[in-house]
CSV table of C-alpha atoms in Angstrom, one decimal:
chain,number,residue,atom,x,y,z
Y,1,ASP,CA,104.2,95.4,121.5
Y,2,THR,CA,104.1,93.5,118.2
Y,3,GLN,CA,107.0,94.6,115.9
Y,4,LEU,CA,106.3,94.7,111.9
Y,5,THR,CA,109.4,94.1,109.5
Y,6,GLN,CA,108.8,94.9,106.2
Y,7,SER,CA,111.0,93.6,103.2
Y,8,PRO,CA,112.3,94.8,101.0
Y,9,SER,CA,112.9,98.3,102.3
Y,10,SER,CA,113.0,99.7,98.9
Y,11,LEU,CA,112.6,98.4,95.5
Y,12,SER,CA,112.5,99.5,91.9
Y,13,ALA,CA,110.4,97.8,89.1
Y,14,SER,CA,109.2,98.4,85.8
Y,15,VAL,CA,105.7,99.1,84.5
Y,16,GLY,CA,103.6,96.1,83.9
Y,17,ASP,CA,105.8,93.9,86.6
Y,18,ARG,CA,104.3,91.9,89.4
Y,19,VAL,CA,105.6,93.4,92.9
Y,20,SER,CA,105.6,91.6,96.1
Y,21,ILE,CA,106.1,93.1,99.5
Y,22,THR,CA,106.5,91.0,102.7
Y,23,CYS,CA,105.5,92.1,106.4
Y,24,ARG,CA,106.6,89.6,109.1
Y,25,ALA,CA,105.2,90.0,112.8
Y,26,SER,CA,107.2,89.6,115.9
Y,27,GLN,CA,104.2,87.3,117.1
Y,28,SER,CA,101.1,86.1,115.4
Y,29,VAL,CA,98.6,88.8,114.6
Y,30,SER,CA,95.9,86.3,113.1
Y,31,PHE,CA,94.5,88.2,110.1
Y,32,TYR,CA,94.6,91.7,111.9
Y,33,LEU,CA,96.9,93.2,109.4
Y,34,ASN,CA,96.1,96.3,107.0
Y,35,TRP,CA,98.3,97.8,104.2
Y,36,TYR,CA,98.3,101.4,103.4
Y,37,GLN,CA,99.7,103.4,100.4
Y,38,GLN,CA,101.4,106.8,101.1
Y,39,LYS,CA,102.1,108.8,98.0
Y,40,PRO,CA,104.8,111.6,98.4
Y,41,GLY,CA,103.5,114.5,99.9
Y,42,GLN,CA,99.9,112.8,100.9
Y,43,ALA,CA,98.3,111.1,103.8
Y,44,PRO,CA,98.2,107.4,103.9
Y,45,ASN,CA,95.5,105.7,102.0
Y,46,LEU,CA,94.1,102.2,103.0
Y,47,LEU,CA,94.5,99.6,100.4
Y,48,ILE,CA,93.5,96.3,102.1
Y,49,TYR,CA,92.2,95.4,105.6
Y,50,ALA,CA,92.0,92.2,107.4
Y,51,THR,CA,94.8,90.7,105.2
Y,52,SER,CA,93.0,90.2,101.9
Y,53,ASN,CA,90.1,92.6,101.6
Y,54,LEU,CA,90.0,95.2,99.2
Y,55,GLN,CA,89.1,98.9,100.2
Y,56,PRO,CA,86.4,99.8,97.9
Y,57,GLY,CA,87.7,102.0,95.2
Y,58,ILE,CA,91.2,100.3,95.2
Y,59,PRO,CA,92.1,98.7,91.6
Y,60,SER,CA,92.0,95.0,91.8
Y,61,ARG,CA,95.8,94.8,90.8
Y,62,PHE,CA,96.3,95.0,94.5
Y,63,SER,CA,95.9,92.1,96.8
Y,64,GLY,CA,97.0,90.6,100.3
Y,65,SER,CA,97.5,87.3,101.6
Y,66,GLY,CA,98.7,85.6,104.7
Y,67,THR,CA,98.0,84.8,108.3
Y,68,GLY,CA,99.6,84.9,111.7
Y,69,THR,CA,103.3,86.2,111.0
Y,70,ASP,CA,103.7,86.5,107.6
Y,71,PHE,CA,101.8,88.7,105.1
Y,72,THR,CA,102.1,89.6,101.4
Y,73,LEU,CA,101.0,92.6,99.5
Y,74,ILE,CA,101.0,91.8,95.7
Y,75,ILE,CA,100.7,94.6,93.2
Y,76,ASN,CA,100.4,92.9,89.5
Y,77,ASN,CA,100.6,95.0,86.5
Y,78,LEU,CA,102.6,97.8,88.1
Y,79,GLN,CA,101.4,101.2,87.0
Y,80,ARG,CA,103.3,104.5,87.3
Y,81,GLU,CA,100.8,106.0,89.7
Y,82,ASP,CA,101.7,103.2,92.3
Y,83,ILE,CA,105.0,104.9,93.0
Y,84,ALA,CA,104.7,105.3,96.7
Y,85,THR,CA,105.7,104.1,100.2
Y,86,TYR,CA,103.7,100.9,101.4
Y,87,TYR,CA,103.1,100.2,105.1
Y,88,CYS,CA,101.6,97.4,106.9
Y,89,GLN,CA,99.8,97.9,110.1
Y,90,GLN,CA,98.7,95.4,112.9
Y,91,SER,CA,95.7,96.0,115.0
Y,92,TYR,CA,95.9,92.5,117.1
Y,93,ASP,CA,97.0,94.5,119.9
Y,94,THR,CA,98.8,98.0,120.3
Y,95,ILE,CA,98.6,99.5,117.0
Y,96,THR,CA,102.1,99.4,115.1
Y,97,PHE,CA,103.2,100.0,111.5
Y,98,GLY,CA,105.9,98.6,109.6
Y,99,GLN,CA,108.8,100.7,108.6
Y,100,GLY,CA,107.7,101.2,105.0
Y,101,THR,CA,108.6,100.0,101.6
Y,102,ARG,CA,109.5,102.6,99.0
Y,103,LEU,CA,108.6,101.6,95.6
Y,104,GLU,CA,110.2,103.3,92.6
Y,105,ILE,CA,109.6,102.7,89.0
Y,106,LYS,CA,112.8,102.0,86.9
Z,1,GLN,CA,81.4,113.4,102.3
Z,2,ILE,CA,83.5,112.2,105.3
Z,3,SER,CA,86.7,114.3,105.9
Z,4,LEU,CA,89.0,115.2,109.0
Z,5,LYS,CA,91.2,118.3,109.2
Z,6,GLU,CA,93.9,118.7,111.8
Z,7,SER,CA,94.6,122.3,113.1
Z,8,GLY,CA,97.2,123.6,115.6
Z,9,PRO,CA,100.5,125.3,116.0
Z,10,THR,CA,103.2,124.7,113.3
Z,11,LEU,CA,105.9,125.8,115.9
Z,12,VAL,CA,106.4,124.9,119.5
Z,13,LYS,CA,109.4,125.3,122.1
Z,14,PRO,CA,110.8,122.4,123.7
Z,15,SER,CA,109.3,121.7,127.0
Z,16,GLN,CA,106.1,123.4,125.8
Z,17,THR,CA,102.7,121.6,125.5
Z,18,LEU,CA,101.5,120.6,122.0
Z,19,THR,CA,97.6,120.8,121.6
Z,20,LEU,CA,96.0,119.7,118.2
Z,21,THR,CA,92.6,119.5,117.1
Z,22,CYS,CA,91.0,117.2,114.7
Z,23,THR,CA,87.6,118.5,113.2
Z,24,TYR,CA,85.6,116.0,111.5
Z,25,SER,CA,82.5,115.8,109.4
Z,26,GLY,CA,80.3,113.2,107.4
Z,27,PHE,CA,80.2,110.7,110.5
Z,28,SER,CA,79.3,110.5,113.9
Z,29,LEU,CA,81.7,109.7,116.8
Z,30,THR,CA,78.5,108.6,118.6
Z,31,THR,CA,78.0,105.6,116.4
Z,32,SER,CA,79.0,102.2,117.9
Z,33,GLU,CA,82.5,101.0,117.0
Z,34,VAL,CA,83.7,104.2,115.5
Z,35,GLY,CA,87.1,105.9,116.7
Z,36,VAL,CA,89.3,108.7,115.9
Z,37,GLY,CA,92.9,108.3,116.2
Z,38,TRP,CA,96.2,110.4,115.7
Z,39,ILE,CA,99.2,109.2,113.8
Z,40,ARG,CA,102.6,110.9,113.4
Z,41,GLN,CA,105.4,110.8,110.9
Z,42,PRO,CA,108.9,112.4,111.6
Z,43,PRO,CA,110.6,113.7,108.2
Z,44,GLY,CA,111.5,110.8,106.1
Z,45,LYS,CA,110.5,108.3,108.6
Z,46,ALA,CA,107.6,105.8,109.1
Z,47,LEU,CA,104.3,106.2,110.6
Z,48,GLU,CA,103.9,105.9,114.3
Z,49,TRP,CA,100.3,105.6,116.0
Z,50,LEU,CA,99.8,107.6,119.0
Z,51,ALA,CA,96.5,107.5,120.6
Z,52,LEU,CA,92.8,106.5,119.8
Z,53,ILE,CA,89.2,107.5,121.2
Z,54,TYR,CA,86.2,105.5,120.5
Z,55,TRP,CA,82.7,106.4,120.6
Z,56,ASP,CA,82.0,105.1,124.0
Z,57,ASP,CA,85.1,107.2,125.2
Z,58,ASP,CA,87.4,104.2,125.5
Z,59,LYS,CA,91.0,105.5,125.2
Z,60,ARG,CA,94.0,104.0,123.9
Z,61,TYR,CA,97.6,105.3,124.1
Z,62,SER,CA,101.0,104.3,122.5
Z,63,PRO,CA,102.7,102.7,125.5
Z,64,SER,CA,105.9,104.5,124.6
Z,65,LEU,CA,104.1,108.1,124.8
Z,66,GLN,CA,101.4,107.3,127.3
Z,67,SER,CA,102.6,109.3,130.0
Z,68,ARG,CA,102.6,112.5,127.7
Z,69,LEU,CA,99.3,112.1,125.7
Z,70,THR,CA,95.8,112.8,126.5
Z,71,ILE,CA,93.0,112.2,123.9
Z,72,THR,CA,89.4,113.8,124.3
Z,73,LYS,CA,86.3,114.3,122.3
Z,74,ASP,CA,83.5,116.8,121.9
Z,75,THR,CA,80.9,115.4,120.0
Z,76,PHE,CA,78.9,118.6,119.9
Z,77,LYS,CA,81.7,120.3,118.1
Z,78,ASN,CA,82.5,117.2,116.0
Z,79,GLN,CA,86.3,117.4,117.5
Z,80,VAL,CA,88.8,115.3,119.0
Z,81,VAL,CA,91.7,117.1,120.8
Z,82,LEU,CA,95.3,115.4,121.3
Z,83,THR,CA,97.7,117.2,123.9
Z,84,MET,CA,101.2,116.0,124.1
Z,85,THR,CA,103.3,117.4,127.2
Z,86,ASP,CA,107.1,118.1,127.3
Z,87,MET,CA,107.8,118.3,123.5
Z,88,ASP,CA,111.0,117.8,122.1
Z,89,PRO,CA,112.6,118.3,118.6
Z,90,ALA,CA,112.2,114.5,118.1
Z,91,ASP,CA,108.7,115.2,118.1
Z,92,THR,CA,109.0,117.4,114.8
Z,93,GLY,CA,106.7,115.7,112.1
Z,94,THR,CA,103.6,115.8,110.5
Z,95,TYR,CA,100.5,114.9,112.8
Z,96,TYR,CA,97.4,113.1,111.1
Z,97,CYS,CA,94.0,112.4,112.5
Z,98,ALA,CA,92.1,109.5,111.0
Z,99,ARG,CA,88.9,107.7,111.5
Z,100,ARG,CA,88.9,104.1,112.8
Z,101,ARG,CA,86.2,101.4,111.9
Z,102,SER,CA,85.6,97.8,112.6
Z,103,GLY,CA,83.9,95.0,111.0
Z,104,LEU,CA,83.1,91.5,111.8
Z,105,MET,CA,84.3,88.4,110.2
Z,106,TRP,CA,84.9,84.7,111.1
Z,107,PHE,CA,88.0,85.0,112.9
Z,108,GLY,CA,86.6,87.9,115.0
Z,109,THR,CA,86.4,91.7,114.9
Z,110,TYR,CA,88.9,93.6,112.8
Z,111,TYR,CA,89.8,97.3,112.8
Z,112,TYR,CA,91.1,99.5,110.3
Z,113,THR,CA,91.7,103.2,109.5
Z,114,ASP,CA,89.8,104.3,106.4
Z,115,VAL,CA,89.8,108.1,106.4
Z,116,TRP,CA,92.8,110.3,107.0
Z,117,GLY,CA,93.2,114.1,107.3
Z,118,LYS,CA,95.7,115.7,105.2
Z,119,GLY,CA,98.1,116.2,108.4
Z,120,THR,CA,99.6,119.2,109.9
Z,121,THR,CA,103.2,120.0,110.3
Z,122,VAL,CA,104.5,120.6,113.8
Z,123,THR,CA,108.2,121.7,114.3
Z,124,VAL,CA,109.7,121.7,117.6
Z,125,SER,CA,112.5,124.2,118.0
Z,126,SER,CA,113.6,127.0,120.2
């Protein structure tokens, strides 16, 4: 199985900040990397699919990049409603998720 | 409107078999490249993918749990059923079903899970 390691595991940022979350795969997953947002008490929500494609309805302050083993989720102009845990997921082979990054607002 | 809803027991005893049902609406599981999968989340922990069934009855399982899982579909009832045998307290958590779709880009066919149910909580305890 391809392991996904996210960093940091948690972070605290202020409203208006630019936040970066990284996801590293144990082997290349090409562009087959998705990002999900999970707010407390809710099911996950798809943010970005295939590395950099924004799911309809997701604010444009979210963006993704990367290829192979290294991927990044960027949140520009952080808002309070972005408080959540973020997961990367690969679909190159057997589906796996990262361990999550918990985002808090200062 | 697309929706999925999980149902099943909230409490099971160790060694018992868990049966969960996902009832979906707003899409068809006979449409090419559509699938429905199950994902779980222990309390305070990360998401873990369990199983997936596609429109053509192709089935995929988590390698670590494959021996305990069975996924089936009933397209007439719009349901997907997951059974997990030999339940253990470590299997306690929230179980989600979700729709899986695919698309085509220059690098190949990509897959993503775009609509999730709200989840159902399962506790394994004697």
